[in-house]
Short mmCIF file of N, CA and C and ligand atoms in Angstrom, two decimals:
data_model
loop_
_atom_site.label_atom_id
_atom_site.label_comp_id
_atom_site.label_asym_id
_atom_site.label_seq_id
_atom_site.Cartn_x
_atom_site.Cartn_y
_atom_site.Cartn_z
N MET A 11 204.44 120.45 130.25
CA MET A 11 204.31 118.86 129.23
C MET A 11 205.11 119.08 127.93
N SER A 12 205.77 118.12 128.10
CA SER A 12 206.58 117.59 126.87
C SER A 12 205.87 117.26 125.54
N THR A 13 206.31 117.84 124.48
CA THR A 13 206.18 117.54 122.76
C THR A 13 206.88 116.43 122.36
N ILE A 14 205.99 115.67 122.10
CA ILE A 14 206.71 114.56 121.65
C ILE A 14 206.84 114.54 119.82
N LEU A 15 207.97 114.82 119.61
CA LEU A 15 207.69 115.57 117.83
C LEU A 15 208.11 114.10 116.85
N PRO A 16 207.39 114.22 115.84
CA PRO A 16 207.34 113.32 115.06
C PRO A 16 208.90 112.59 114.44
N LEU A 17 209.44 110.78 114.52
CA LEU A 17 210.87 110.73 113.79
C LEU A 17 210.26 111.80 112.42
N LYS A 18 211.91 111.83 112.02
CA LYS A 18 211.87 112.38 110.30
C LYS A 18 212.72 111.05 109.85
N VAL A 19 212.10 110.92 108.76
CA VAL A 19 212.20 109.64 108.23
C VAL A 19 212.64 110.11 107.02
N VAL A 20 214.31 109.50 106.61
CA VAL A 20 215.19 110.09 105.65
C VAL A 20 214.77 109.05 104.23
N SER A 21 214.68 108.68 103.33
CA SER A 21 214.97 107.51 102.68
C SER A 21 214.79 107.91 101.37
N PHE A 22 215.62 106.85 100.77
CA PHE A 22 216.59 107.79 99.34
C PHE A 22 217.20 106.34 98.88
N THR A 23 217.67 106.17 97.69
CA THR A 23 218.39 105.16 97.00
C THR A 23 219.97 105.03 97.03
N LEU A 24 220.96 104.64 97.54
CA LEU A 24 222.57 104.17 97.40
C LEU A 24 222.76 103.19 96.36
N ASN A 25 222.90 103.28 95.10
CA ASN A 25 223.21 102.39 94.06
C ASN A 25 222.43 101.51 93.84
N GLY A 26 221.40 101.86 94.17
CA GLY A 26 219.86 100.97 93.35
C GLY A 26 219.81 100.47 94.65
N ARG A 27 220.31 100.43 96.13
CA ARG A 27 219.59 99.79 97.52
C ARG A 27 218.64 101.07 97.81
N ARG A 28 217.41 100.34 98.34
CA ARG A 28 216.60 101.39 99.48
C ARG A 28 217.30 101.52 100.30
N VAL A 29 217.45 102.51 101.19
CA VAL A 29 217.85 103.12 102.55
C VAL A 29 216.96 104.22 102.99
N GLU A 30 216.68 103.73 104.49
CA GLU A 30 215.52 104.46 104.97
C GLU A 30 216.53 105.08 106.76
N LEU A 31 216.58 106.27 107.34
CA LEU A 31 217.32 106.34 107.93
C LEU A 31 216.45 107.33 109.34
N THR A 32 216.57 107.00 110.13
CA THR A 32 215.46 107.58 111.13
C THR A 32 216.13 108.48 112.06
N ASP A 33 215.68 109.83 111.52
CA ASP A 33 216.30 111.45 112.26
C ASP A 33 217.81 111.18 112.48
N PRO A 34 218.22 111.64 111.20
CA PRO A 34 219.60 111.65 111.25
C PRO A 34 220.30 113.01 111.65
N SER A 35 221.70 112.74 111.90
CA SER A 35 221.91 113.91 112.26
C SER A 35 221.79 115.49 111.65
N PRO A 36 221.63 116.59 112.06
CA PRO A 36 221.86 117.67 111.06
C PRO A 36 223.13 117.60 111.12
N ASN A 37 224.29 117.58 111.70
CA ASN A 37 225.36 117.46 111.34
C ASN A 37 226.35 116.40 110.74
N THR A 38 225.57 115.64 110.28
CA THR A 38 226.34 114.50 109.01
C THR A 38 225.76 114.85 108.19
N SER A 39 227.23 114.46 106.87
CA SER A 39 227.10 115.50 105.81
C SER A 39 227.04 113.67 105.11
N LEU A 40 226.58 113.94 104.24
CA LEU A 40 226.28 112.48 103.23
C LEU A 40 227.76 112.11 102.97
N ASN A 41 228.89 112.29 102.61
CA ASN A 41 230.24 112.17 102.44
C ASN A 41 230.46 111.30 103.91
N GLU A 42 229.96 111.92 105.32
CA GLU A 42 230.42 110.78 106.13
C GLU A 42 229.52 109.81 106.30
N TRP A 43 228.67 109.56 105.58
CA TRP A 43 227.69 108.42 105.97
C TRP A 43 227.74 107.47 105.00
N ILE A 44 228.48 107.99 103.69
CA ILE A 44 228.66 107.10 102.76
C ILE A 44 229.76 106.56 103.23
N ARG A 45 230.69 107.41 103.24
CA ARG A 45 232.31 106.42 103.97
C ARG A 45 231.95 105.68 105.16
N SER A 46 231.13 105.78 105.65
CA SER A 46 230.90 104.62 106.94
C SER A 46 230.30 103.57 106.62
N GLN A 47 229.57 102.99 105.50
CA GLN A 47 228.92 102.34 104.78
C GLN A 47 230.37 101.07 104.55
N TYR A 48 230.17 99.20 104.97
CA TYR A 48 230.97 98.83 104.21
C TYR A 48 230.86 98.84 103.00
N GLY A 49 232.52 98.94 102.50
CA GLY A 49 232.77 98.56 101.11
C GLY A 49 232.80 100.07 100.20
N LEU A 50 231.91 101.17 100.77
CA LEU A 50 231.65 102.47 100.10
C LEU A 50 233.17 103.50 100.37
N SER A 51 234.51 103.05 100.55
CA SER A 51 235.04 104.24 100.56
C SER A 51 235.97 105.21 99.58
N GLY A 52 235.22 104.69 98.27
CA GLY A 52 236.02 105.05 97.34
C GLY A 52 235.38 106.46 96.83
N THR A 53 234.61 107.43 97.41
CA THR A 53 234.04 108.63 97.92
C THR A 53 234.97 109.03 98.62
N LYS A 54 236.16 109.79 98.21
CA LYS A 54 236.56 110.76 99.43
C LYS A 54 236.33 111.81 99.55
N ARG A 55 237.41 112.60 100.67
CA ARG A 55 236.95 113.34 101.16
C ARG A 55 238.30 114.20 101.41
N MET A 56 238.61 115.59 101.07
CA MET A 56 239.57 116.01 101.85
C MET A 56 239.88 117.16 102.00
N CYS A 57 238.90 118.60 100.90
CA CYS A 57 239.15 119.68 101.66
C CYS A 57 237.44 119.77 102.46
N GLY A 58 237.05 119.48 101.96
CA GLY A 58 235.34 119.48 103.44
C GLY A 58 234.96 120.43 102.86
N GLU A 59 235.15 121.42 102.00
CA GLU A 59 234.18 122.47 102.10
C GLU A 59 233.75 122.92 100.35
N GLY A 60 234.20 121.94 99.38
CA GLY A 60 233.35 122.22 98.31
C GLY A 60 234.27 122.95 97.37
N GLY A 61 235.92 122.45 97.50
CA GLY A 61 236.33 123.21 96.80
C GLY A 61 237.51 122.15 95.84
N CYS A 62 237.59 120.93 96.18
CA CYS A 62 238.05 119.89 95.59
C CYS A 62 237.96 118.92 94.96
N GLY A 63 235.96 118.51 94.70
CA GLY A 63 235.54 117.41 94.02
C GLY A 63 235.75 116.24 94.33
N CYS A 64 236.84 116.27 95.21
CA CYS A 64 237.35 114.65 95.18
C CYS A 64 235.56 113.85 95.83
N CYS A 65 234.74 114.31 96.67
CA CYS A 65 234.02 113.74 97.12
C CYS A 65 232.54 113.58 96.29
N VAL A 66 232.74 113.86 94.89
CA VAL A 66 231.27 114.40 94.15
C VAL A 66 230.55 112.69 93.79
N VAL A 67 229.50 113.13 93.96
CA VAL A 67 228.66 111.95 93.96
C VAL A 67 227.78 112.11 92.70
N SER A 68 226.70 110.63 91.99
CA SER A 68 225.71 111.49 91.19
C SER A 68 224.13 111.54 92.25
N ALA A 69 223.33 112.61 92.14
CA ALA A 69 222.53 112.54 92.67
C ALA A 69 221.18 112.81 91.13
N THR A 70 220.34 111.68 91.94
CA THR A 70 219.08 111.75 90.82
C THR A 70 217.79 112.55 91.40
N LYS A 71 217.10 113.64 91.52
CA LYS A 71 216.22 113.67 92.10
C LYS A 71 215.19 114.72 90.80
N THR A 72 213.94 115.19 91.57
CA THR A 72 213.11 115.75 91.00
C THR A 72 213.23 117.17 90.92
N ASP A 73 213.58 118.19 89.62
CA ASP A 73 213.58 119.63 89.85
C ASP A 73 212.26 120.11 89.91
N LEU A 74 212.71 120.97 91.13
CA LEU A 74 211.70 121.80 91.68
C LEU A 74 210.79 122.78 90.58
N LEU A 75 211.56 123.50 90.14
CA LEU A 75 210.83 123.75 88.81
C LEU A 75 209.73 123.37 87.36
N SER A 76 210.77 122.38 87.10
CA SER A 76 210.49 121.14 86.29
C SER A 76 209.49 120.76 86.22
N ASN A 77 209.73 120.15 87.51
CA ASN A 77 209.20 119.10 88.22
C ASN A 77 209.91 117.43 87.27
N GLU A 78 210.90 117.39 86.70
CA GLU A 78 211.49 116.19 86.20
C GLU A 78 212.62 115.75 86.96
N GLN A 79 212.49 114.57 86.40
CA GLN A 79 214.20 114.13 86.99
C GLN A 79 215.44 114.63 86.58
N VAL A 80 216.08 114.96 87.16
CA VAL A 80 217.46 115.80 87.01
C VAL A 80 218.64 114.63 87.91
N THR A 81 219.96 114.86 86.95
CA THR A 81 221.16 114.52 87.50
C THR A 81 221.72 115.10 87.55
N LEU A 82 222.70 115.32 88.52
CA LEU A 82 223.24 115.97 89.00
C LEU A 82 225.16 115.33 89.90
N ALA A 83 226.08 115.96 89.47
CA ALA A 83 226.99 115.64 90.18
C ALA A 83 227.02 116.43 91.72
N ILE A 84 227.34 116.30 92.69
CA ILE A 84 227.01 116.93 93.97
C ILE A 84 228.37 116.81 94.98
N ASN A 85 229.38 117.70 95.46
CA ASN A 85 229.77 117.93 96.15
C ASN A 85 228.92 116.97 97.75
N SER A 86 229.76 115.73 97.72
CA SER A 86 229.09 114.76 99.11
C SER A 86 229.08 115.94 100.45
N CYS A 87 230.22 116.06 100.41
CA CYS A 87 230.88 116.99 101.84
C CYS A 87 229.94 118.60 102.14
N LEU A 88 229.38 118.75 101.02
CA LEU A 88 228.59 119.81 101.38
C LEU A 88 227.14 119.30 101.61
N CYS A 89 227.06 117.86 101.51
CA CYS A 89 225.05 118.00 101.25
C CYS A 89 224.56 117.05 102.27
N PRO A 90 223.88 117.71 103.22
CA PRO A 90 223.61 117.31 104.94
C PRO A 90 222.62 116.09 104.39
N LEU A 91 223.05 114.80 105.29
CA LEU A 91 222.37 113.68 104.95
C LEU A 91 220.83 113.56 105.07
N TYR A 92 220.16 114.66 105.84
CA TYR A 92 218.82 114.78 106.10
C TYR A 92 218.20 115.84 104.73
N SER A 93 219.08 115.63 103.86
CA SER A 93 218.50 116.64 102.85
C SER A 93 217.76 116.02 101.80
N ILE A 94 218.52 114.76 101.82
CA ILE A 94 218.36 113.29 100.45
C ILE A 94 216.93 112.90 100.41
N ASN A 95 216.06 113.15 101.07
CA ASN A 95 214.49 112.51 101.02
C ASN A 95 214.07 112.27 99.26
N GLY A 96 214.16 111.11 99.18
CA GLY A 96 213.23 110.58 97.68
C GLY A 96 214.54 110.90 96.44
N TRP A 97 215.88 111.11 97.05
CA TRP A 97 217.13 111.44 96.01
C TRP A 97 217.30 109.96 95.72
N SER A 98 218.02 110.02 94.58
CA SER A 98 218.91 108.40 94.45
C SER A 98 220.23 108.61 94.10
N ILE A 99 221.30 108.14 94.97
CA ILE A 99 222.52 108.15 94.81
C ILE A 99 223.15 107.54 94.50
N THR A 100 224.88 107.45 93.78
CA THR A 100 225.17 106.78 92.82
C THR A 100 226.56 107.05 93.78
N THR A 101 227.40 106.12 93.96
CA THR A 101 228.79 106.49 93.97
C THR A 101 229.35 105.84 92.99
N VAL A 102 230.97 105.71 93.08
CA VAL A 102 231.67 105.76 91.88
C VAL A 102 232.10 104.02 92.32
N GLU A 103 231.11 103.30 92.98
CA GLU A 103 230.93 101.66 93.51
C GLU A 103 230.10 101.44 92.55
N GLY A 104 228.91 102.38 92.52
CA GLY A 104 227.66 102.02 91.93
C GLY A 104 227.90 101.72 89.88
N ILE A 105 228.77 102.61 89.49
CA ILE A 105 228.91 102.21 88.42
C ILE A 105 229.44 101.06 87.31
N GLY A 106 230.16 100.70 88.53
CA GLY A 106 231.33 99.55 87.72
C GLY A 106 232.16 99.31 88.46
N SER A 107 232.70 97.85 88.52
CA SER A 107 234.04 97.16 89.38
C SER A 107 234.53 96.42 88.89
N SER A 108 235.80 95.84 89.15
CA SER A 108 236.33 94.84 88.97
C SER A 108 235.66 93.38 88.60
N LYS A 109 234.14 93.02 89.64
CA LYS A 109 233.51 92.13 89.24
C LYS A 109 232.10 92.07 88.28
N LYS A 110 231.99 93.45 87.88
CA LYS A 110 230.99 93.75 87.42
C LYS A 110 231.15 94.17 85.82
N GLY A 111 232.36 94.67 86.07
CA GLY A 111 233.03 95.22 84.53
C GLY A 111 232.83 96.75 84.96
N PHE A 112 233.82 97.25 84.60
CA PHE A 112 234.07 98.65 84.54
C PHE A 112 233.05 99.35 84.14
N HIS A 113 232.75 101.01 84.25
CA HIS A 113 232.35 101.70 83.39
C HIS A 113 233.06 102.38 82.11
N PRO A 114 232.92 102.74 81.05
CA PRO A 114 233.35 103.33 80.18
C PRO A 114 234.31 104.42 80.71
N VAL A 115 234.24 105.11 81.32
CA VAL A 115 234.34 106.09 82.26
C VAL A 115 235.84 105.68 83.08
N GLN A 116 235.52 104.92 83.94
CA GLN A 116 236.26 103.98 84.97
C GLN A 116 237.70 103.33 83.99
N LYS A 117 236.99 102.87 82.73
CA LYS A 117 237.97 101.89 81.97
C LYS A 117 239.10 102.80 81.12
N ARG A 118 238.76 104.49 80.95
CA ARG A 118 239.28 105.56 80.05
C ARG A 118 240.25 106.10 81.21
N ILE A 119 239.82 106.52 82.12
CA ILE A 119 240.84 107.39 83.08
C ILE A 119 242.25 106.22 83.22
N ALA A 120 241.70 105.19 83.28
CA ALA A 120 243.12 104.28 83.79
C ALA A 120 244.24 104.09 82.63
N GLU A 121 242.90 103.78 81.53
CA GLU A 121 243.96 103.30 80.15
C GLU A 121 244.65 104.78 79.63
N TYR A 122 244.46 105.75 79.68
CA TYR A 122 244.90 107.09 79.92
C TYR A 122 245.78 107.48 80.63
N ASN A 123 246.14 106.70 81.36
CA ASN A 123 247.09 107.85 82.84
C ASN A 123 246.66 108.49 83.62
N GLY A 124 245.16 108.45 83.64
CA GLY A 124 244.15 109.76 84.24
C GLY A 124 244.37 109.99 85.25
N THR A 125 245.42 108.80 86.17
CA THR A 125 245.27 108.53 87.46
C THR A 125 246.40 108.24 88.37
N GLN A 126 247.12 108.83 89.16
CA GLN A 126 248.32 108.70 90.12
C GLN A 126 248.05 108.06 91.29
N CYS A 127 247.83 108.96 92.07
CA CYS A 127 247.58 109.07 93.46
C CYS A 127 246.17 108.36 93.66
N GLY A 128 245.64 108.58 92.95
CA GLY A 128 244.10 107.83 92.30
C GLY A 128 243.25 109.07 93.67
N TYR A 129 243.48 109.76 94.34
CA TYR A 129 242.89 110.30 95.43
C TYR A 129 241.23 111.38 94.48
N CYS A 130 241.50 111.40 93.50
CA CYS A 130 240.82 112.52 92.90
C CYS A 130 240.22 112.26 91.85
N THR A 131 240.16 110.48 91.50
CA THR A 131 239.88 109.88 90.39
C THR A 131 238.32 109.22 90.76
N PRO A 132 237.57 108.95 91.73
CA PRO A 132 236.57 108.87 91.79
C PRO A 132 235.35 110.18 91.37
N GLY A 133 236.22 111.10 92.17
CA GLY A 133 235.52 112.28 92.02
C GLY A 133 235.14 112.56 90.58
N MET A 134 236.53 112.90 89.66
CA MET A 134 236.64 112.86 88.46
C MET A 134 235.59 111.69 87.41
N VAL A 135 235.42 110.79 87.92
CA VAL A 135 234.59 109.56 87.27
C VAL A 135 233.72 109.51 87.29
N MET A 136 232.77 110.60 88.75
CA MET A 136 231.17 110.32 88.99
C MET A 136 231.26 112.11 88.12
N SER A 137 231.93 113.10 88.02
CA SER A 137 231.89 114.20 87.53
C SER A 137 231.60 113.80 85.55
N MET A 138 232.55 113.58 85.48
CA MET A 138 232.16 112.52 84.08
C MET A 138 230.56 111.81 84.04
N TYR A 139 230.49 110.79 84.69
CA TYR A 139 229.22 109.70 84.31
C TYR A 139 227.80 111.04 84.94
N SER A 140 227.92 111.98 85.43
CA SER A 140 227.21 112.92 86.08
C SER A 140 226.81 113.54 84.94
N LEU A 141 227.04 114.17 83.95
CA LEU A 141 227.54 115.14 82.75
C LEU A 141 227.00 113.78 81.56
N LEU A 142 227.61 112.70 81.87
CA LEU A 142 226.97 111.91 80.60
C LEU A 142 225.20 111.53 80.65
N GLN A 143 224.73 111.46 82.34
CA GLN A 143 223.55 111.92 82.16
C GLN A 143 222.67 112.97 82.31
N LYS A 144 223.21 113.91 82.20
CA LYS A 144 222.65 114.84 81.66
C LYS A 144 222.52 114.88 80.15
N ILE A 145 223.86 115.08 79.59
CA ILE A 145 224.31 115.90 78.25
C ILE A 145 224.81 114.34 77.60
N PRO A 146 223.91 113.66 76.46
CA PRO A 146 224.35 112.19 76.17
C PRO A 146 225.66 112.50 75.75
N GLU A 147 225.89 114.07 74.84
CA GLU A 147 226.50 113.72 73.78
C GLU A 147 227.39 115.17 73.74
N PRO A 148 228.13 115.29 75.01
CA PRO A 148 228.96 116.66 75.35
C PRO A 148 229.85 117.50 74.26
N THR A 149 229.84 118.10 74.00
CA THR A 149 231.25 118.64 73.24
C THR A 149 232.82 118.75 74.21
N LYS A 150 233.85 118.73 73.31
CA LYS A 150 234.72 119.23 74.34
C LYS A 150 234.76 120.06 75.72
N GLN A 151 234.41 121.35 75.00
CA GLN A 151 234.69 122.74 75.97
C GLN A 151 233.37 122.50 76.77
N ILE A 152 232.45 121.24 76.73
CA ILE A 152 231.51 121.04 77.95
C ILE A 152 232.10 120.51 78.52
N VAL A 153 233.06 119.54 78.78
CA VAL A 153 233.44 118.06 79.41
C VAL A 153 234.70 119.25 80.07
N GLU A 154 235.30 120.38 79.61
CA GLU A 154 236.55 121.02 80.08
C GLU A 154 235.76 121.55 81.15
N ASP A 155 234.73 122.45 81.11
CA ASP A 155 234.16 123.24 81.76
C ASP A 155 233.61 122.49 83.24
N ASN A 156 233.21 121.08 82.75
CA ASN A 156 232.27 120.46 83.87
C ASN A 156 233.19 120.09 84.88
N PHE A 157 234.93 120.70 84.52
CA PHE A 157 236.12 119.74 85.10
C PHE A 157 236.32 120.81 86.13
N ASP A 158 235.50 121.96 86.20
CA ASP A 158 235.95 123.57 87.09
C ASP A 158 235.84 123.56 88.74
N GLY A 159 235.18 121.93 88.98
CA GLY A 159 234.98 121.98 90.23
C GLY A 159 236.01 120.74 91.02
N ASN A 160 236.91 119.81 89.42
CA ASN A 160 237.76 118.85 90.40
C ASN A 160 239.25 119.23 90.41
N ILE A 161 239.86 118.92 91.28
CA ILE A 161 241.32 119.36 91.13
C ILE A 161 242.25 118.28 91.59
N CYS A 162 243.04 118.16 90.54
CA CYS A 162 243.75 116.89 90.49
C CYS A 162 245.45 117.53 90.82
N ARG A 163 246.08 116.88 92.07
CA ARG A 163 247.57 117.41 92.16
C ARG A 163 248.59 116.57 91.50
N CYS A 164 248.02 115.88 90.70
CA CYS A 164 249.23 114.89 90.56
C CYS A 164 249.32 114.83 88.71
N THR A 165 248.11 114.85 88.08
CA THR A 165 248.41 114.40 86.55
C THR A 165 248.88 115.57 85.70
N GLY A 166 248.46 116.63 86.23
CA GLY A 166 248.59 118.08 85.38
C GLY A 166 247.41 117.73 84.32
N TYR A 167 246.30 116.80 84.41
CA TYR A 167 245.17 117.31 83.77
C TYR A 167 244.86 116.97 82.31
N ARG A 168 246.18 116.97 81.19
CA ARG A 168 245.95 116.45 79.83
C ARG A 168 245.20 115.23 80.23
N PRO A 169 246.15 113.63 80.53
CA PRO A 169 245.50 112.70 80.58
C PRO A 169 244.25 112.55 80.98
N ILE A 170 243.73 113.22 81.95
CA ILE A 170 242.04 112.99 82.54
C ILE A 170 241.25 113.46 81.17
N LEU A 171 241.93 115.13 80.28
CA LEU A 171 240.91 115.52 79.51
C LEU A 171 241.25 114.87 78.29
N ASP A 172 241.76 113.77 78.33
CA ASP A 172 242.18 112.70 76.59
C ASP A 172 241.25 111.62 77.15
N ALA A 173 241.49 111.09 78.36
CA ALA A 173 240.37 110.12 78.71
C ALA A 173 239.10 110.62 78.41
N MET A 174 238.59 111.76 79.18
CA MET A 174 237.05 111.91 78.75
C MET A 174 236.82 112.57 77.31
N ASN A 175 237.43 112.25 76.49
CA ASN A 175 236.97 112.47 75.03
C ASN A 175 235.80 112.04 74.89
N PRO A 176 234.77 113.06 74.25
CA PRO A 176 232.93 112.57 74.64
C PRO A 176 233.02 111.52 73.39
N LEU A 177 233.34 111.78 72.14
CA LEU A 177 233.60 111.09 71.03
C LEU A 177 233.34 110.06 71.29
N GLN A 178 234.88 109.36 72.01
CA GLN A 178 235.01 108.11 72.39
C GLN A 178 234.29 107.15 73.67
N LEU A 179 233.72 108.57 74.03
CA LEU A 179 233.25 107.68 74.93
C LEU A 179 231.49 107.34 74.30
N ILE A 180 231.48 107.88 73.82
CA ILE A 180 229.94 107.74 73.16
C ILE A 180 229.92 106.48 72.75
N GLN A 181 231.29 105.98 71.76
CA GLN A 181 231.29 105.21 71.34
C GLN A 181 231.54 103.43 71.80
N MET A 182 232.14 103.72 73.15
CA MET A 182 232.29 102.99 74.57
C MET A 182 230.74 102.20 74.73
N ASN A 183 229.99 103.67 75.46
CA ASN A 183 228.83 103.42 76.04
C ASN A 183 227.57 102.46 75.03
S1 FES B 223 236.28 116.96 99.98
FE1 FES B 223 236.79 118.31 98.86
S2 FES B 223 235.22 119.30 97.70
FE2 FES B 223 234.02 118.09 99.00
S1 FES B 224 245.72 111.14 90.72
FE1 FES B 224 246.54 112.12 92.24
S2 FES B 224 245.51 113.95 93.26
FE2 FES B 224 244.06 113.69 90.96
#
């Protein structure tokens, strides 16, 4: 006799929009799924193994120890789609755009020439955005440490760190 297993529904929000998926494949990463959605190719994929940071998105979820809502920068290439039930995911499109107006982090990375080929830029922006949700007034050292997981092959990092000057960002917010 065959057993009928209950359907597994994964429910979450993406850029404020509620999404419900039934039985997502265990082989599908959050990165693959996001990039398959119309208009959401800003989140990039390069190494696919957690090394470069170009796939970073922001995730807000309940911390299991403190039971409080926490916001983290996560590597979407390493995150299985089925594991995000109850989370809120924000991609680089969700924080600003040419139509809605850019977020201060997006503005500054452009103004300070922190982007050249642009492939790392969404990950850089979302790492900084996530940090500011967690620590609204980070020190320069915290900002620098925050970019440990983000690689840029073009800019040499100085323009990116100049753009992410925490004091200037706080004033713009
Ligand atoms: S694609 Fe490189 S860390 Fe995810
Ligand atoms: S701007 Fe080209 S990888 Fe960073």
